[in-house]
mmCIF file of C-alpha atoms in Angstrom:
data_model
loop_
_atom_site.group_PDB
_atom_site.id
_atom_site.type_symbol
_atom_site.label_atom_id
_atom_site.label_comp_id
_atom_site.label_asym_id
_atom_site.label_seq_id
_atom_site.Cartn_x
_atom_site.Cartn_y
_atom_site.Cartn_z
ATOM 1 C CA MET K 1 27.047 -8.101 -18.630
ATOM 2 C CA SER K 2 24.599 -5.216 -18.606
ATOM 3 C CA ASN K 3 24.505 -3.218 -15.383
ATOM 4 C CA THR K 4 20.696 -3.517 -15.456
ATOM 5 C CA SER K 5 20.752 -7.292 -15.282
ATOM 6 C CA LEU K 6 18.881 -8.797 -12.360
ATOM 7 C CA ASP K 7 21.701 -11.331 -12.070
ATOM 8 C CA SER K 8 23.942 -8.589 -10.657
ATOM 9 C CA ASP K 9 21.435 -7.654 -7.955
ATOM 10 C CA PRO K 10 21.719 -9.348 -4.542
ATOM 11 C CA PRO K 11 18.595 -11.403 -3.796
ATOM 12 C CA ALA K 12 15.977 -9.994 -1.457
ATOM 13 C CA SER K 13 16.339 -11.124 2.141
ATOM 14 C CA PRO K 14 14.202 -14.157 3.060
ATOM 15 C CA LEU K 15 10.892 -13.075 4.529
ATOM 16 C CA LEU K 16 10.287 -13.798 8.199
ATOM 17 C CA PRO K 17 6.949 -14.634 9.867
ATOM 18 C CA LEU K 18 4.606 -11.666 9.468
ATOM 19 C CA GLU K 19 4.454 -10.991 13.204
ATOM 20 C CA THR K 20 8.128 -9.975 12.993
ATOM 21 C CA TYR K 21 7.077 -6.907 11.008
ATOM 22 C CA ARG K 22 4.051 -5.829 13.036
ATOM 23 C CA ILE K 23 4.009 -2.140 14.033
ATOM 24 C CA LYS K 24 3.365 -2.665 17.721
ATOM 25 C CA SER K 25 2.512 0.948 18.568
ATOM 26 C CA LEU K 26 -0.491 0.932 16.189
ATOM 27 C CA PRO K 27 -3.982 -0.502 16.625
ATOM 28 C CA PRO K 28 -4.465 -3.939 15.015
ATOM 29 C CA ASN K 29 -3.037 -4.480 12.532
ATOM 30 C CA ALA K 30 -0.260 -2.961 10.451
ATOM 31 C CA TYR K 31 2.960 -4.549 9.223
ATOM 32 C CA TYR K 32 6.028 -2.877 7.731
ATOM 33 C CA ILE K 33 8.722 -4.684 5.736
ATOM 34 C CA PRO K 34 11.773 -2.585 4.777
ATOM 35 C CA SER K 35 13.783 -3.651 1.717
ATOM 36 C CA PHE K 36 10.896 -5.744 0.413
ATOM 37 C CA LEU K 37 12.361 -5.175 -3.062
ATOM 38 C CA THR K 38 15.995 -4.937 -4.068
ATOM 39 C CA PRO K 39 17.278 -1.685 -5.639
ATOM 40 C CA GLN K 40 17.543 -3.354 -9.058
ATOM 41 C CA GLU K 41 14.032 -4.776 -8.835
ATOM 42 C CA SER K 42 12.799 -1.288 -8.014
ATOM 43 C CA THR K 43 14.653 0.249 -10.968
ATOM 44 C CA THR K 44 13.296 -2.370 -13.363
ATOM 45 C CA LEU K 45 9.757 -1.890 -12.063
ATOM 46 C CA LEU K 46 9.917 1.901 -12.406
ATOM 47 C CA LEU K 47 11.029 1.479 -16.020
ATOM 48 C CA GLN K 48 8.105 -0.839 -16.736
ATOM 49 C CA ILE K 49 5.660 1.604 -15.124
ATOM 50 C CA SER K 50 7.006 4.515 -17.180
ATOM 51 C CA ASN K 51 6.163 2.640 -20.387
ATOM 52 C CA HIS K 52 2.420 2.742 -19.657
ATOM 53 C CA PRO K 53 0.001 5.686 -19.974
ATOM 54 C CA TRP K 54 -0.975 7.755 -16.952
ATOM 55 C CA THR K 55 -4.301 9.288 -15.985
ATOM 56 C CA SER K 56 -3.673 12.891 -14.891
ATOM 57 C CA LEU K 57 -5.409 14.391 -11.852
ATOM 58 C CA THR K 58 -5.064 17.947 -10.514
ATOM 59 C CA HIS K 59 -1.707 17.468 -8.780
ATOM 60 C CA ARG K 60 -0.696 13.877 -9.473
ATOM 61 C CA ARG K 61 -1.043 10.957 -11.872
ATOM 62 C CA LEU K 62 -2.230 7.378 -11.555
ATOM 63 C CA GLN K 63 -2.469 4.054 -13.373
ATOM 64 C CA PRO K 64 -5.198 1.501 -12.537
ATOM 65 C CA HIS K 65 -4.432 -2.127 -13.464
ATOM 66 C CA PRO K 66 -5.947 -4.129 -15.053
ATOM 67 C CA ALA K 67 -8.720 -1.485 -15.279
ATOM 68 C CA PRO K 68 -10.317 1.304 -13.220
ATOM 69 C CA LEU K 69 -13.177 0.481 -10.868
ATOM 70 C CA THR K 70 -16.698 1.647 -11.626
ATOM 71 C CA PRO K 71 -18.329 4.244 -9.315
ATOM 72 C CA SER K 72 -20.169 1.352 -7.654
ATOM 73 C CA GLY K 73 -16.886 -0.419 -6.888
ATOM 74 C CA HIS K 74 -16.988 -3.138 -9.557
ATOM 75 C CA LEU K 75 -14.025 -4.337 -11.606
ATOM 76 C CA LEU K 76 -15.415 -4.880 -15.099
ATOM 77 C CA THR K 77 -12.722 -7.158 -16.434
ATOM 78 C CA THR K 78 -11.482 -10.651 -15.763
ATOM 79 C CA LYS K 79 -8.050 -9.891 -17.222
ATOM 80 C CA SER K 80 -5.052 -10.818 -15.130
ATOM 81 C CA LEU K 81 -2.560 -8.276 -13.860
ATOM 82 C CA PRO K 82 0.485 -7.739 -16.100
ATOM 83 C CA GLU K 83 3.370 -10.013 -15.205
ATOM 84 C CA TYR K 84 5.688 -7.202 -14.086
ATOM 85 C CA LEU K 85 3.175 -6.362 -11.320
ATOM 86 C CA VAL K 86 2.929 -10.009 -10.275
ATOM 87 C CA SER K 87 6.524 -11.181 -10.019
ATOM 88 C CA PRO K 88 8.171 -10.739 -7.623
ATOM 89 C CA ILE K 89 5.714 -8.621 -5.596
ATOM 90 C CA ILE K 90 2.580 -10.775 -5.460
ATOM 91 C CA ASP K 91 4.649 -13.942 -5.183
ATOM 92 C CA ARG K 92 6.278 -12.548 -2.046
ATOM 93 C CA ILE K 93 3.038 -11.143 -0.636
ATOM 94 C CA LEU K 94 1.390 -14.552 -0.952
ATOM 95 C CA SER K 95 4.323 -16.200 0.789
ATOM 96 C CA LEU K 96 3.820 -14.123 3.931
ATOM 97 C CA SER K 97 2.646 -16.256 6.828
ATOM 98 C CA PHE K 98 1.354 -15.353 10.260
ATOM 99 C CA THR K 99 3.176 -18.245 11.902
ATOM 100 C CA SER K 100 5.812 -19.969 9.817
ATOM 101 C CA PRO K 101 8.961 -18.937 7.880
ATOM 102 C CA CYS K 102 8.274 -17.738 4.356
ATOM 103 C CA SER K 103 9.488 -18.771 0.965
ATOM 104 C CA SER K 104 9.450 -16.329 -1.952
ATOM 105 C CA SER K 105 8.414 -19.140 -4.321
ATOM 106 C CA VAL K 106 4.927 -19.733 -2.934
ATOM 107 C CA GLU K 107 2.278 -19.007 -5.583
ATOM 108 C CA SER K 108 -1.001 -19.909 -3.867
ATOM 109 C CA GLY K 109 -3.210 -17.658 -1.781
ATOM 110 C CA SER K 110 -1.909 -19.104 1.468
ATOM 111 C CA ASP K 111 1.041 -21.002 2.824
ATOM 112 C CA LYS K 112 0.919 -24.717 3.598
ATOM 113 C CA ASN K 113 -0.820 -24.019 6.910
ATOM 114 C CA GLY K 114 -3.518 -21.913 5.249
ATOM 115 C CA ASN K 115 -2.726 -18.688 7.105
ATOM 116 C CA GLY K 116 -1.605 -16.262 4.424
ATOM 117 C CA ILE K 117 -2.945 -12.698 4.425
ATOM 118 C CA PHE K 118 -5.200 -13.323 1.399
ATOM 119 C CA THR K 119 -6.287 -16.838 2.400
ATOM 120 C CA ASN K 120 -9.866 -15.741 3.071
ATOM 121 C CA SER K 121 -10.232 -13.190 0.279
ATOM 122 C CA PRO K 122 -12.621 -14.031 -2.602
ATOM 123 C CA HIS K 123 -9.840 -14.550 -5.143
ATOM 124 C CA SER K 124 -7.093 -15.660 -2.703
ATOM 125 C CA ARG K 125 -4.767 -12.990 -4.092
ATOM 126 C CA PRO K 126 -4.698 -9.314 -5.125
ATOM 127 C CA ASN K 127 -6.496 -8.706 -8.418
ATOM 128 C CA HIS K 128 -6.057 -4.926 -8.676
ATOM 129 C CA VAL K 129 -3.129 -2.512 -8.470
ATOM 130 C CA LEU K 130 -3.458 1.265 -8.262
ATOM 131 C CA ILE K 131 -0.231 3.094 -9.081
ATOM 132 C CA ASN K 132 0.031 6.675 -7.802
ATOM 133 C CA GLU K 133 2.736 9.251 -8.479
ATOM 134 C CA TYR K 134 3.552 11.791 -5.746
ATOM 135 C CA PRO K 135 6.006 14.566 -6.736
ATOM 136 C CA PRO K 136 7.538 16.482 -3.794
ATOM 137 C CA GLY K 137 4.948 18.745 -2.199
ATOM 138 C CA THR K 138 1.908 16.706 -3.209
ATOM 139 C CA GLY K 139 -0.312 14.608 -0.986
ATOM 140 C CA ILE K 140 -3.790 13.202 -0.593
ATOM 141 C CA SER K 141 -6.557 14.055 1.872
ATOM 142 C CA PRO K 142 -7.476 11.595 4.645
ATOM 143 C CA HIS K 143 -9.706 8.872 3.222
ATOM 144 C CA GLU K 144 -10.662 5.223 3.546
ATOM 145 C CA ASP K 145 -10.475 2.462 0.943
ATOM 146 C CA GLY K 146 -14.045 1.374 1.604
ATOM 147 C CA ALA K 147 -16.143 -1.713 1.059
ATOM 148 C CA ALA K 148 -15.146 -2.413 -2.555
ATOM 149 C CA TYR K 149 -12.095 -4.353 -1.376
ATOM 150 C CA PHE K 150 -11.270 -7.254 0.900
ATOM 151 C CA PRO K 151 -9.898 -5.545 4.050
ATOM 152 C CA VAL K 152 -6.206 -6.063 3.353
ATOM 153 C CA VAL K 153 -4.089 -3.387 1.655
ATOM 154 C CA CYS K 154 -0.489 -3.930 0.544
ATOM 155 C CA THR K 155 1.427 -0.819 -0.524
ATOM 156 C CA VAL K 156 4.878 -0.879 -2.119
ATOM 157 C CA SER K 157 6.825 2.407 -2.183
ATOM 158 C CA LEU K 158 9.321 3.229 -4.932
ATOM 159 C CA GLY K 159 11.664 6.121 -5.658
ATOM 160 C CA ALA K 160 11.372 8.136 -2.445
ATOM 161 C CA HIS K 161 10.027 8.090 1.097
ATOM 162 C CA ILE K 162 6.625 9.280 2.240
ATOM 163 C CA ILE K 163 4.946 9.804 5.607
ATOM 164 C CA LEU K 164 1.529 8.175 5.841
ATOM 165 C CA GLN K 165 -0.677 9.810 8.464
ATOM 166 C CA VAL K 166 -3.328 7.584 10.030
ATOM 167 C CA THR K 167 -6.199 8.877 12.179
ATOM 168 C CA PRO K 168 -9.235 7.190 13.772
ATOM 169 C CA LYS K 169 -12.537 7.737 12.015
ATOM 170 C CA ARG K 170 -14.862 10.250 13.590
ATOM 171 C CA LYS K 171 -17.529 8.469 15.639
ATOM 172 C CA ASP K 172 -21.021 9.735 14.874
ATOM 173 C CA THR K 173 -23.253 10.282 17.875
ATOM 174 C CA ILE K 174 -26.803 11.461 18.406
ATOM 175 C CA ASP K 175 -25.519 14.685 19.956
ATOM 176 C CA ASP K 176 -23.227 15.878 17.177
ATOM 177 C CA ASN K 177 -22.367 19.148 18.951
ATOM 178 C CA SER K 178 -21.243 17.250 22.039
ATOM 179 C CA ASN K 179 -19.156 14.945 19.875
ATOM 180 C CA ARG K 180 -17.510 17.905 18.117
ATOM 181 C CA GLU K 181 -16.685 19.554 21.453
ATOM 182 C CA GLU K 182 -15.129 16.334 22.736
ATOM 183 C CA GLU K 183 -12.957 16.077 19.615
ATOM 184 C CA GLU K 184 -11.787 19.682 20.045
ATOM 185 C CA ASN K 185 -10.805 19.027 23.663
ATOM 186 C CA ASN K 186 -9.306 15.616 22.886
ATOM 187 C CA PRO K 187 -8.137 15.624 19.254
ATOM 188 C CA PRO K 188 -7.674 12.151 17.751
ATOM 189 C CA LYS K 189 -4.167 10.754 17.774
ATOM 190 C CA ILE K 190 -2.298 11.020 14.486
ATOM 191 C CA TYR K 191 -0.023 8.076 13.730
ATOM 192 C CA LYS K 192 2.920 8.596 11.385
ATOM 193 C CA ILE K 193 4.270 5.712 9.321
ATOM 194 C CA PHE K 194 7.568 6.339 7.520
ATOM 195 C CA GLN K 195 7.512 4.416 4.237
ATOM 196 C CA GLU K 196 11.002 3.969 2.815
ATOM 197 C CA PRO K 197 11.709 3.284 -0.861
ATOM 198 C CA ASN K 198 11.356 -0.427 -1.721
ATOM 199 C CA SER K 199 9.312 -1.114 1.421
ATOM 200 C CA LEU K 200 5.964 -2.871 1.868
ATOM 201 C CA LEU K 201 3.212 -1.671 4.215
ATOM 202 C CA ILE K 202 0.274 -3.963 5.009
ATOM 203 C CA THR K 203 -2.861 -2.738 6.786
ATOM 204 C CA THR K 204 -5.796 -4.902 7.810
ATOM 205 C CA ASP K 205 -8.412 -5.432 10.524
ATOM 206 C CA GLU K 206 -9.112 -2.336 12.641
ATOM 207 C CA MET K 207 -6.431 -0.318 10.866
ATOM 208 C CA TYR K 208 -8.382 -0.828 7.634
ATOM 209 C CA THR K 209 -11.961 -0.477 8.854
ATOM 210 C CA GLU K 210 -11.721 2.134 11.631
ATOM 211 C CA HIS K 211 -9.048 4.563 10.417
ATOM 212 C CA LEU K 212 -8.438 7.136 7.695
ATOM 213 C CA HIS K 213 -5.091 7.566 5.967
ATOM 214 C CA GLY K 214 -3.586 10.457 4.033
ATOM 215 C CA ILE K 215 -0.387 12.240 3.026
ATOM 216 C CA GLU K 216 0.411 15.870 3.830
ATOM 217 C CA ALA K 217 1.139 18.090 0.828
ATOM 218 C CA VAL K 218 4.527 19.312 2.059
ATOM 219 C CA GLU K 219 8.066 19.372 0.703
ATOM 220 C CA VAL K 220 9.653 18.733 4.109
ATOM 221 C CA ASP K 221 8.426 16.233 6.685
ATOM 222 C CA GLU K 222 9.046 17.514 10.206
ATOM 223 C CA GLY K 223 8.775 16.368 13.807
ATOM 224 C CA LEU K 224 10.113 12.893 13.081
ATOM 225 C CA THR K 225 11.527 11.100 16.132
ATOM 226 C CA ASP K 226 11.576 7.644 17.651
ATOM 227 C CA LYS K 227 8.489 8.741 19.606
ATOM 228 C CA THR K 228 6.436 10.120 16.689
ATOM 229 C CA VAL K 229 7.250 7.585 13.955
ATOM 230 C CA ALA K 230 5.168 4.496 14.660
ATOM 231 C CA ASN K 231 7.434 2.085 12.773
ATOM 232 C CA TRP K 232 10.741 3.543 14.005
ATOM 233 C CA GLU K 233 12.052 0.188 15.241
ATOM 234 C CA LEU K 234 11.538 -1.351 11.800
ATOM 235 C CA LEU K 235 13.304 1.382 9.797
ATOM 236 C CA GLY K 236 16.704 0.852 8.249
ATOM 237 C CA ASP K 237 19.735 2.272 10.058
ATOM 238 C CA GLU K 238 20.521 4.700 7.218
ATOM 239 C CA THR K 239 17.019 6.146 7.424
ATOM 240 C CA LYS K 240 17.242 6.611 11.191
ATOM 241 C CA ILE K 241 20.604 8.370 10.858
ATOM 242 C CA ARG K 242 19.237 10.642 8.123
ATOM 243 C CA ILE K 243 16.289 11.631 10.329
ATOM 244 C CA LEU K 244 18.446 12.237 13.395
ATOM 245 C CA GLU K 245 21.081 14.217 11.493
ATOM 246 C CA GLY K 246 18.306 16.361 10.009
ATOM 247 C CA GLY K 247 16.896 17.178 13.422
ATOM 248 C CA GLY K 248 13.679 15.309 12.663
ATOM 249 C CA ARG K 249 13.303 16.953 9.239
ATOM 250 C CA VAL K 250 13.515 15.071 5.937
ATOM 251 C CA ARG K 251 13.090 16.790 2.582
ATOM 252 C CA ARG K 252 11.163 15.064 -0.185
ATOM 253 C CA GLU K 253 13.645 15.353 -3.028
ATOM 254 C CA GLU K 254 12.389 12.732 -5.473
ATOM 255 C CA VAL K 255 9.110 11.502 -6.932
ATOM 256 C CA ARG K 256 7.497 8.743 -4.911
ATOM 257 C CA ILE K 257 5.567 6.003 -6.711
ATOM 258 C CA SER K 258 3.164 3.828 -4.752
ATOM 259 C CA LEU K 259 1.729 0.488 -5.847
ATOM 260 C CA THR K 260 -1.386 -0.444 -3.883
ATOM 261 C CA TYR K 261 -2.400 -4.101 -4.105
ATOM 262 C CA ARG K 262 -5.957 -5.133 -3.176
ATOM 263 C CA ASP K 263 -8.568 -7.791 -3.906
ATOM 264 C CA VAL K 264 -11.670 -6.221 -5.470
ATOM 265 C CA LEU K 265 -14.711 -8.124 -4.212
ATOM 266 C CA LYS K 266 -17.026 -7.733 -7.212
ATOM 267 C CA VAL K 267 -15.582 -8.722 -10.594
ATOM 268 C CA LYS K 268 -17.588 -9.013 -13.811
ATOM 269 C CA ASP K 269 -16.750 -9.583 -17.464
ATOM 270 C CA ALA K 270 -17.566 -6.283 -19.194
ATOM 271 C CA GLY K 271 -18.235 -8.052 -22.492
ATOM 272 C CA LYS K 272 -20.900 -10.231 -20.933
ATOM 273 C CA VAL K 273 -22.390 -7.350 -18.941
ATOM 274 C CA PHE K 274 -22.766 -4.957 -21.859
ATOM 275 C CA GLY K 275 -23.423 -7.748 -24.334
ATOM 276 C CA GLY K 276 -26.313 -8.917 -22.202
ATOM 277 C CA ARG K 277 -27.780 -5.421 -22.139
ATOM 278 C CA VAL K 278 -27.618 -5.119 -25.913
ATOM 279 C CA LEU K 279 -29.208 -8.518 -26.446
ATOM 280 C CA GLY K 280 -31.912 -7.643 -23.961
ATOM 281 C CA ARG K 281 -32.983 -4.684 -26.076
ATOM 282 C CA ARG K 282 -33.448 -6.693 -29.246
#
């Protein structure tokens, strides 16, 4: 038997009720699931990703599936996501329940009680995946995902760890100078989320709408302790030992690949859109 066969890979652990994975030290709501994928599933997925073309940016590369969004936040295709991005990831995401035990075979947008994380989204499931590549030393400035998506983000990490930094949005006031002075005297709290390889991070509610998230462009993450890492209690034992033995420092030695799953609100068939424009001119 080939050593790349999925049959040789232990199955992923059964998913527990979503509340089990909530990061309690963060504002509502963020959930962290370590070992969401098995090592073999991760390896197979990375191979599939490598077979598709990348779009190169200044310091990193990305792949939008099934297509990039327009500047106005529209998805101009009704094509489905490729199967390798659906199974097992979306199947497991859709099985997550806020109240009851999960089954990895659920394929609808909610569990039998109707309380899945995409139950109320327009398409009842993610319809877009953005794949980003982060070599050691690269990052991304603090930003928000915005109004183009239903306010649930599911991010799978592959290949290496990353530290996601989350900060509250700046609150605009009439007296901007006073607001700036207050921020200088009381800088906003920075939350650190340690994302292990093969893990899943879910953000929604206030964590989606009222916070920015980014990644520092460093080769070594520092100052990591049980007090500074928001999801410390949910990390694997090997990760905790690695952090402690490194004195709170962890070097980024491998390329990290992220898969961000979201439901784009506005979807149109590009053929009908552009076809209609052409016909309208005749």
